[in-house]
Amino acid sequence: MRWINIKPSRGAQFALMLVPFVLLIVAYAFGSAARLSENANDKLLPTLSGFVQAIERMAFIADQRTGEYPLWSDTWASLIRLFAGLGISTATALLTGMLIGMLPYLRALLAPFIAVVSMVPPLALLPILFIVMGLGETSKIALIVIGVAPTMIRDLALKALELPREQVVKAETLGGSSWQIALRVVLPQIVPRLIICLKLQLGPAWLFLIAAEAISSESGLGYRIFLVRRYLAMDVIFPYVVWITLLAVMTNYVLDRIRVAAFPWSELEKQG
């Protein structure tokens, strides 16, 4: 029996999945205990109970000045910006990527430009966006769009180009127009890839959002993290980072379920 042929059972998969997380928590608990034993006022590695108190303070106690619950108001502000940016990026990538993949003239016109734009570091454009668009929501959403849309366009264009040429020829033989081929042949096959591409861009999108909120914002998860860092409030920063990660994981899971439910054949193709 070769190791490459041995597969874990469902229970073993679940247990193996938990092992790194448990080890991380245990390592943190030991590290925190060691630092606090030397200095009881150490703020770098708070205790796990300190995290619970911070979460309770941020999530369930209203701010006396604004009357809002900081964690939920920050989450709402960040998610609006994130989903607005990803929504615009997804629509742009679907339309542009499909057209570049299908139309040779448009491919010759736009593909090199998109390739160059995708190489521009988006964070370097942030000062320009603030100058041109101001410090409001538009510049933050634009940063997400500029950061993720070019990569998504290139990926979808490549997927459209990879479709078997026989399918297009067969559709043409049956009298299909370019519009019908786009809707009936190309679109159904690149939408699952669009969802996968969107999942892969969740991490960069969060990165751009946090960076924009850290520099200029009065609400949002990134704003809060960089606000409390002045006071070395690690008991707030760590839970916020974990919360952002959980939001990304939940979004990733929902997108995956949508893909499997809407395009079950894409899951079979993936397994194959």
Short mmCIF file of C-alpha atoms in Angstrom, two decimals:
data_model
loop_
_atom_site.label_atom_id
_atom_site.label_comp_id
_atom_site.label_asym_id
_atom_site.label_seq_id
_atom_site.Cartn_x
_atom_site.Cartn_y
_atom_site.Cartn_z
CA MET A 1 0.00 0.00 0.00
CA ARG A 2 1.41 3.37 -1.04
CA TRP A 3 0.95 6.46 1.13
CA ILE A 4 -0.49 8.38 -1.79
CA ASN A 5 -3.40 5.90 -1.95
CA ILE A 6 -4.36 6.10 1.75
CA LYS A 7 -7.30 8.45 2.34
CA PRO A 8 -8.58 9.56 5.78
CA SER A 9 -12.16 8.86 6.81
CA ARG A 10 -14.59 11.73 7.39
CA GLY A 11 -13.93 11.63 11.14
CA ALA A 12 -10.20 11.59 10.61
CA GLN A 13 -10.46 14.50 8.16
CA PHE A 14 -12.38 16.55 10.74
CA ALA A 15 -9.89 15.72 13.50
CA LEU A 16 -6.91 16.55 11.27
CA MET A 17 -8.56 19.82 10.30
CA LEU A 18 -8.82 20.85 13.96
CA VAL A 19 -5.27 19.91 14.95
CA PRO A 20 -3.46 23.05 13.62
CA PHE A 21 -6.06 25.36 15.23
CA VAL A 22 -5.82 23.61 18.59
CA LEU A 23 -2.00 23.70 18.46
CA LEU A 24 -2.11 27.41 17.64
CA ILE A 25 -4.40 28.17 20.59
CA VAL A 26 -2.32 26.05 22.97
CA ALA A 27 0.91 27.70 21.79
CA TYR A 28 -0.63 31.13 22.27
CA ALA A 29 -1.90 30.24 25.76
CA PHE A 30 1.58 29.08 26.80
CA GLY A 31 3.23 32.15 25.30
CA SER A 32 0.75 34.49 26.97
CA ALA A 33 1.16 32.78 30.34
CA ALA A 34 4.96 33.01 30.06
CA ARG A 35 4.93 36.75 29.31
CA LEU A 36 2.35 37.58 31.97
CA SER A 37 4.28 35.62 34.59
CA GLU A 38 7.22 37.99 33.99
CA ASN A 39 5.12 41.15 33.70
CA ALA A 40 1.48 41.17 34.79
CA ASN A 41 0.88 44.42 32.83
CA ASP A 42 2.20 43.06 29.55
CA LYS A 43 -0.14 43.97 26.66
CA LEU A 44 1.49 42.09 23.82
CA LEU A 45 -0.13 38.69 24.42
CA PRO A 46 -3.32 39.12 26.50
CA THR A 47 -5.00 36.13 28.06
CA LEU A 48 -7.86 34.32 26.32
CA SER A 49 -10.22 35.65 29.00
CA GLY A 50 -9.03 39.15 28.06
CA PHE A 51 -10.23 38.49 24.51
CA VAL A 52 -13.65 37.47 25.80
CA GLN A 53 -13.93 40.69 27.81
CA ALA A 54 -12.86 42.78 24.82
CA ILE A 55 -15.38 41.05 22.54
CA GLU A 56 -18.12 41.66 25.09
CA ARG A 57 -17.12 45.32 25.35
CA MET A 58 -16.99 45.88 21.59
CA ALA A 59 -19.99 43.77 20.56
CA PHE A 60 -22.54 44.13 23.36
CA ILE A 61 -21.90 47.49 25.05
CA ALA A 62 -22.99 50.59 23.17
CA ASP A 63 -20.50 53.40 22.68
CA GLN A 64 -21.45 56.29 24.98
CA ARG A 65 -20.65 58.91 22.34
CA THR A 66 -22.37 57.39 19.29
CA GLY A 67 -24.79 54.91 20.86
CA GLU A 68 -23.57 52.23 18.41
CA TYR A 69 -22.06 48.83 19.08
CA PRO A 70 -18.51 49.22 17.67
CA LEU A 71 -18.01 45.69 16.35
CA TRP A 72 -21.31 45.57 14.47
CA SER A 73 -21.15 49.12 13.11
CA ASP A 74 -17.56 48.52 11.94
CA THR A 75 -18.56 45.22 10.34
CA TRP A 76 -21.51 46.81 8.54
CA ALA A 77 -19.39 49.67 7.20
CA SER A 78 -16.64 47.34 5.97
CA LEU A 79 -18.99 44.82 4.37
CA ILE A 80 -20.83 47.51 2.41
CA ARG A 81 -17.52 48.72 0.95
CA LEU A 82 -16.25 45.19 0.33
CA PHE A 83 -19.37 43.88 -1.39
CA ALA A 84 -19.77 47.07 -3.44
CA GLY A 85 -16.20 46.71 -4.69
CA LEU A 86 -16.50 42.99 -5.37
CA GLY A 87 -19.90 43.43 -7.06
CA ILE A 88 -18.55 46.03 -9.49
CA SER A 89 -15.43 43.92 -10.07
CA THR A 90 -17.47 40.78 -10.76
CA ALA A 91 -19.80 42.48 -13.26
CA THR A 92 -16.86 44.15 -15.02
CA ALA A 93 -14.83 40.94 -15.13
CA LEU A 94 -17.70 38.86 -16.47
CA LEU A 95 -18.53 41.24 -19.30
CA THR A 96 -15.00 42.24 -20.26
CA GLY A 97 -13.44 38.81 -19.77
CA MET A 98 -16.07 37.07 -21.88
CA LEU A 99 -15.79 39.63 -24.69
CA ILE A 100 -11.98 39.49 -24.72
CA GLY A 101 -12.08 35.71 -24.82
CA MET A 102 -14.62 35.62 -27.64
CA LEU A 103 -13.80 38.55 -29.93
CA PRO A 104 -10.32 38.60 -31.53
CA TYR A 105 -10.42 42.32 -32.35
CA LEU A 106 -11.39 43.23 -28.79
CA ARG A 107 -8.72 40.83 -27.49
CA ALA A 108 -6.07 42.59 -29.57
CA LEU A 109 -7.30 45.94 -28.28
CA LEU A 110 -7.74 45.26 -24.56
CA ALA A 111 -5.79 42.15 -23.53
CA PRO A 112 -2.33 43.84 -23.42
CA PHE A 113 -3.78 46.85 -21.60
CA ILE A 114 -5.50 44.68 -18.97
CA ALA A 115 -2.30 42.66 -18.55
CA VAL A 116 -0.29 45.84 -17.86
CA VAL A 117 -2.93 47.28 -15.51
CA SER A 118 -3.02 44.04 -13.52
CA MET A 119 0.70 44.49 -12.81
CA VAL A 120 0.24 47.93 -11.21
CA PRO A 121 0.46 47.65 -7.39
CA PRO A 122 -2.98 48.94 -6.30
CA LEU A 123 -1.80 50.29 -2.95
CA ALA A 124 0.59 52.61 -4.79
CA LEU A 125 -2.47 54.18 -6.43
CA LEU A 126 -4.20 54.85 -3.12
CA PRO A 127 -2.83 58.43 -2.68
CA ILE A 128 -3.89 59.22 -6.25
CA LEU A 129 -7.38 57.87 -5.61
CA PHE A 130 -7.69 59.97 -2.45
CA ILE A 131 -6.59 63.09 -4.34
CA VAL A 132 -8.84 62.49 -7.35
CA MET A 133 -11.91 60.99 -5.66
CA GLY A 134 -11.63 62.42 -2.19
CA LEU A 135 -11.50 60.64 1.15
CA GLY A 136 -15.05 59.24 0.98
CA GLU A 137 -16.41 55.83 0.10
CA THR A 138 -15.75 56.12 -3.65
CA SER A 139 -11.97 55.95 -3.36
CA LYS A 140 -12.10 52.90 -1.05
CA ILE A 141 -14.43 51.00 -3.36
CA ALA A 142 -12.37 52.05 -6.38
CA LEU A 143 -9.22 50.64 -4.77
CA ILE A 144 -10.89 47.23 -4.41
CA VAL A 145 -12.10 47.33 -8.02
CA ILE A 146 -8.67 48.34 -9.36
CA GLY A 147 -7.03 45.71 -7.19
CA VAL A 148 -9.09 42.66 -8.12
CA ALA A 149 -10.94 43.32 -11.40
CA PRO A 150 -7.95 43.13 -13.81
CA THR A 151 -6.90 39.74 -12.45
CA MET A 152 -10.45 38.43 -12.71
CA ILE A 153 -10.77 39.71 -16.28
CA ARG A 154 -7.57 37.96 -17.35
CA ASP A 155 -8.63 34.71 -15.70
CA LEU A 156 -12.06 34.70 -17.32
CA ALA A 157 -10.67 35.62 -20.73
CA LEU A 158 -8.27 32.66 -20.51
CA LYS A 159 -11.14 30.38 -19.46
CA ALA A 160 -13.21 31.53 -22.46
CA LEU A 161 -10.25 30.89 -24.76
CA GLU A 162 -9.75 27.40 -23.31
CA LEU A 163 -13.26 26.28 -24.22
CA PRO A 164 -13.16 23.54 -26.88
CA ARG A 165 -13.31 25.11 -30.32
CA GLU A 166 -15.57 22.24 -31.43
CA GLN A 167 -18.38 23.60 -29.26
CA VAL A 168 -18.30 26.98 -30.97
CA VAL A 169 -18.08 25.40 -34.43
CA LYS A 170 -21.02 23.14 -33.64
CA ALA A 171 -23.09 26.11 -32.44
CA GLU A 172 -22.22 28.01 -35.63
CA THR A 173 -23.17 25.00 -37.72
CA LEU A 174 -26.57 24.97 -36.04
CA GLY A 175 -27.06 28.61 -37.01
CA GLY A 176 -26.23 30.24 -33.68
CA SER A 177 -25.35 33.94 -33.75
CA SER A 178 -22.47 35.45 -31.77
CA TRP A 179 -24.96 36.65 -29.17
CA GLN A 180 -26.55 33.18 -28.86
CA ILE A 181 -23.14 31.49 -28.63
CA ALA A 182 -22.13 33.92 -25.90
CA LEU A 183 -25.27 33.27 -23.86
CA ARG A 184 -25.77 29.53 -24.50
CA VAL A 185 -22.20 28.20 -24.88
CA VAL A 186 -19.66 30.51 -23.26
CA LEU A 187 -21.54 32.12 -20.37
CA PRO A 188 -22.69 28.90 -18.61
CA GLN A 189 -19.14 27.54 -18.69
CA ILE A 190 -17.30 30.59 -17.40
CA VAL A 191 -19.68 31.56 -14.57
CA PRO A 192 -18.44 28.71 -12.29
CA ARG A 193 -14.91 29.93 -12.96
CA LEU A 194 -16.06 33.47 -12.12
CA ILE A 195 -17.23 32.29 -8.69
CA ILE A 196 -13.93 30.49 -8.07
CA CYS A 197 -12.06 33.60 -9.18
CA LEU A 198 -14.14 35.70 -6.81
CA LYS A 199 -13.27 33.35 -3.96
CA LEU A 200 -9.57 33.68 -4.72
CA GLN A 201 -9.82 37.47 -4.71
CA LEU A 202 -11.46 37.69 -1.27
CA GLY A 203 -8.10 37.89 0.48
CA PRO A 204 -6.68 40.71 -1.70
CA ALA A 205 -10.01 42.57 -1.50
CA TRP A 206 -9.89 42.52 2.31
CA LEU A 207 -6.26 43.66 2.18
CA PHE A 208 -7.11 46.70 0.04
CA LEU A 209 -10.12 47.52 2.19
CA ILE A 210 -8.18 47.40 5.46
CA ALA A 211 -5.42 49.54 3.96
CA ALA A 212 -7.88 52.18 2.75
CA GLU A 213 -9.78 52.23 6.04
CA ALA A 214 -6.55 52.49 8.02
CA ILE A 215 -5.47 55.61 6.16
CA SER A 216 -8.72 57.52 5.88
CA SER A 217 -11.95 56.43 7.52
CA GLU A 218 -14.14 57.01 10.54
CA SER A 219 -15.64 53.53 10.65
CA GLY A 220 -14.83 50.01 9.59
CA LEU A 221 -12.83 47.06 10.86
CA GLY A 222 -9.54 48.38 9.47
CA TYR A 223 -10.18 51.80 10.97
CA ARG A 224 -10.78 50.27 14.43
CA ILE A 225 -7.66 48.10 14.31
CA PHE A 226 -5.41 51.03 13.48
CA LEU A 227 -7.21 53.27 15.98
CA VAL A 228 -6.67 50.98 18.99
CA ARG A 229 -3.10 50.08 18.03
CA ARG A 230 -2.09 53.47 19.48
CA TYR A 231 -2.99 52.06 22.89
CA LEU A 232 -1.45 48.62 22.25
CA ALA A 233 -4.95 47.16 22.67
CA MET A 234 -4.04 43.69 21.46
CA ASP A 235 -7.10 42.30 23.23
CA VAL A 236 -9.18 44.17 20.61
CA ILE A 237 -6.89 43.77 17.61
CA PHE A 238 -6.63 39.96 17.79
CA PRO A 239 -10.42 39.38 17.97
CA TYR A 240 -10.95 41.83 15.10
CA VAL A 241 -8.42 39.95 12.97
CA VAL A 242 -10.12 36.65 13.81
CA TRP A 243 -13.52 38.19 13.02
CA ILE A 244 -12.28 39.41 9.60
CA THR A 245 -10.95 35.93 8.91
CA LEU A 246 -14.28 34.38 9.89
CA LEU A 247 -16.15 36.76 7.60
CA ALA A 248 -13.85 35.80 4.73
CA VAL A 249 -14.28 32.08 5.47
CA MET A 250 -18.07 32.40 5.62
CA THR A 251 -18.14 34.34 2.34
CA ASN A 252 -15.93 31.73 0.74
CA TYR A 253 -18.25 28.95 1.96
CA VAL A 254 -21.39 30.69 0.72
CA LEU A 255 -19.85 31.28 -2.72
CA ASP A 256 -18.82 27.64 -2.92
CA ARG A 257 -22.33 26.46 -2.01
CA ILE A 258 -23.81 28.78 -4.66
CA ARG A 259 -21.45 27.34 -7.26
CA VAL A 260 -22.27 23.75 -6.38
CA ALA A 261 -26.04 24.41 -6.24
CA ALA A 262 -26.18 26.40 -9.48
CA PHE A 263 -23.59 24.42 -11.44
CA PRO A 264 -23.37 20.89 -9.96
CA TRP A 265 -21.43 19.66 -12.97
CA SER A 266 -18.55 22.00 -12.04
CA GLU A 267 -18.07 20.04 -8.82
CA LEU A 268 -17.91 16.75 -10.75
CA GLU A 269 -15.38 18.31 -13.11
CA LYS A 270 -13.33 19.45 -10.11
CA GLN A 271 -13.38 15.97 -8.58
CA GLY A 272 -12.42 14.44 -11.90
#
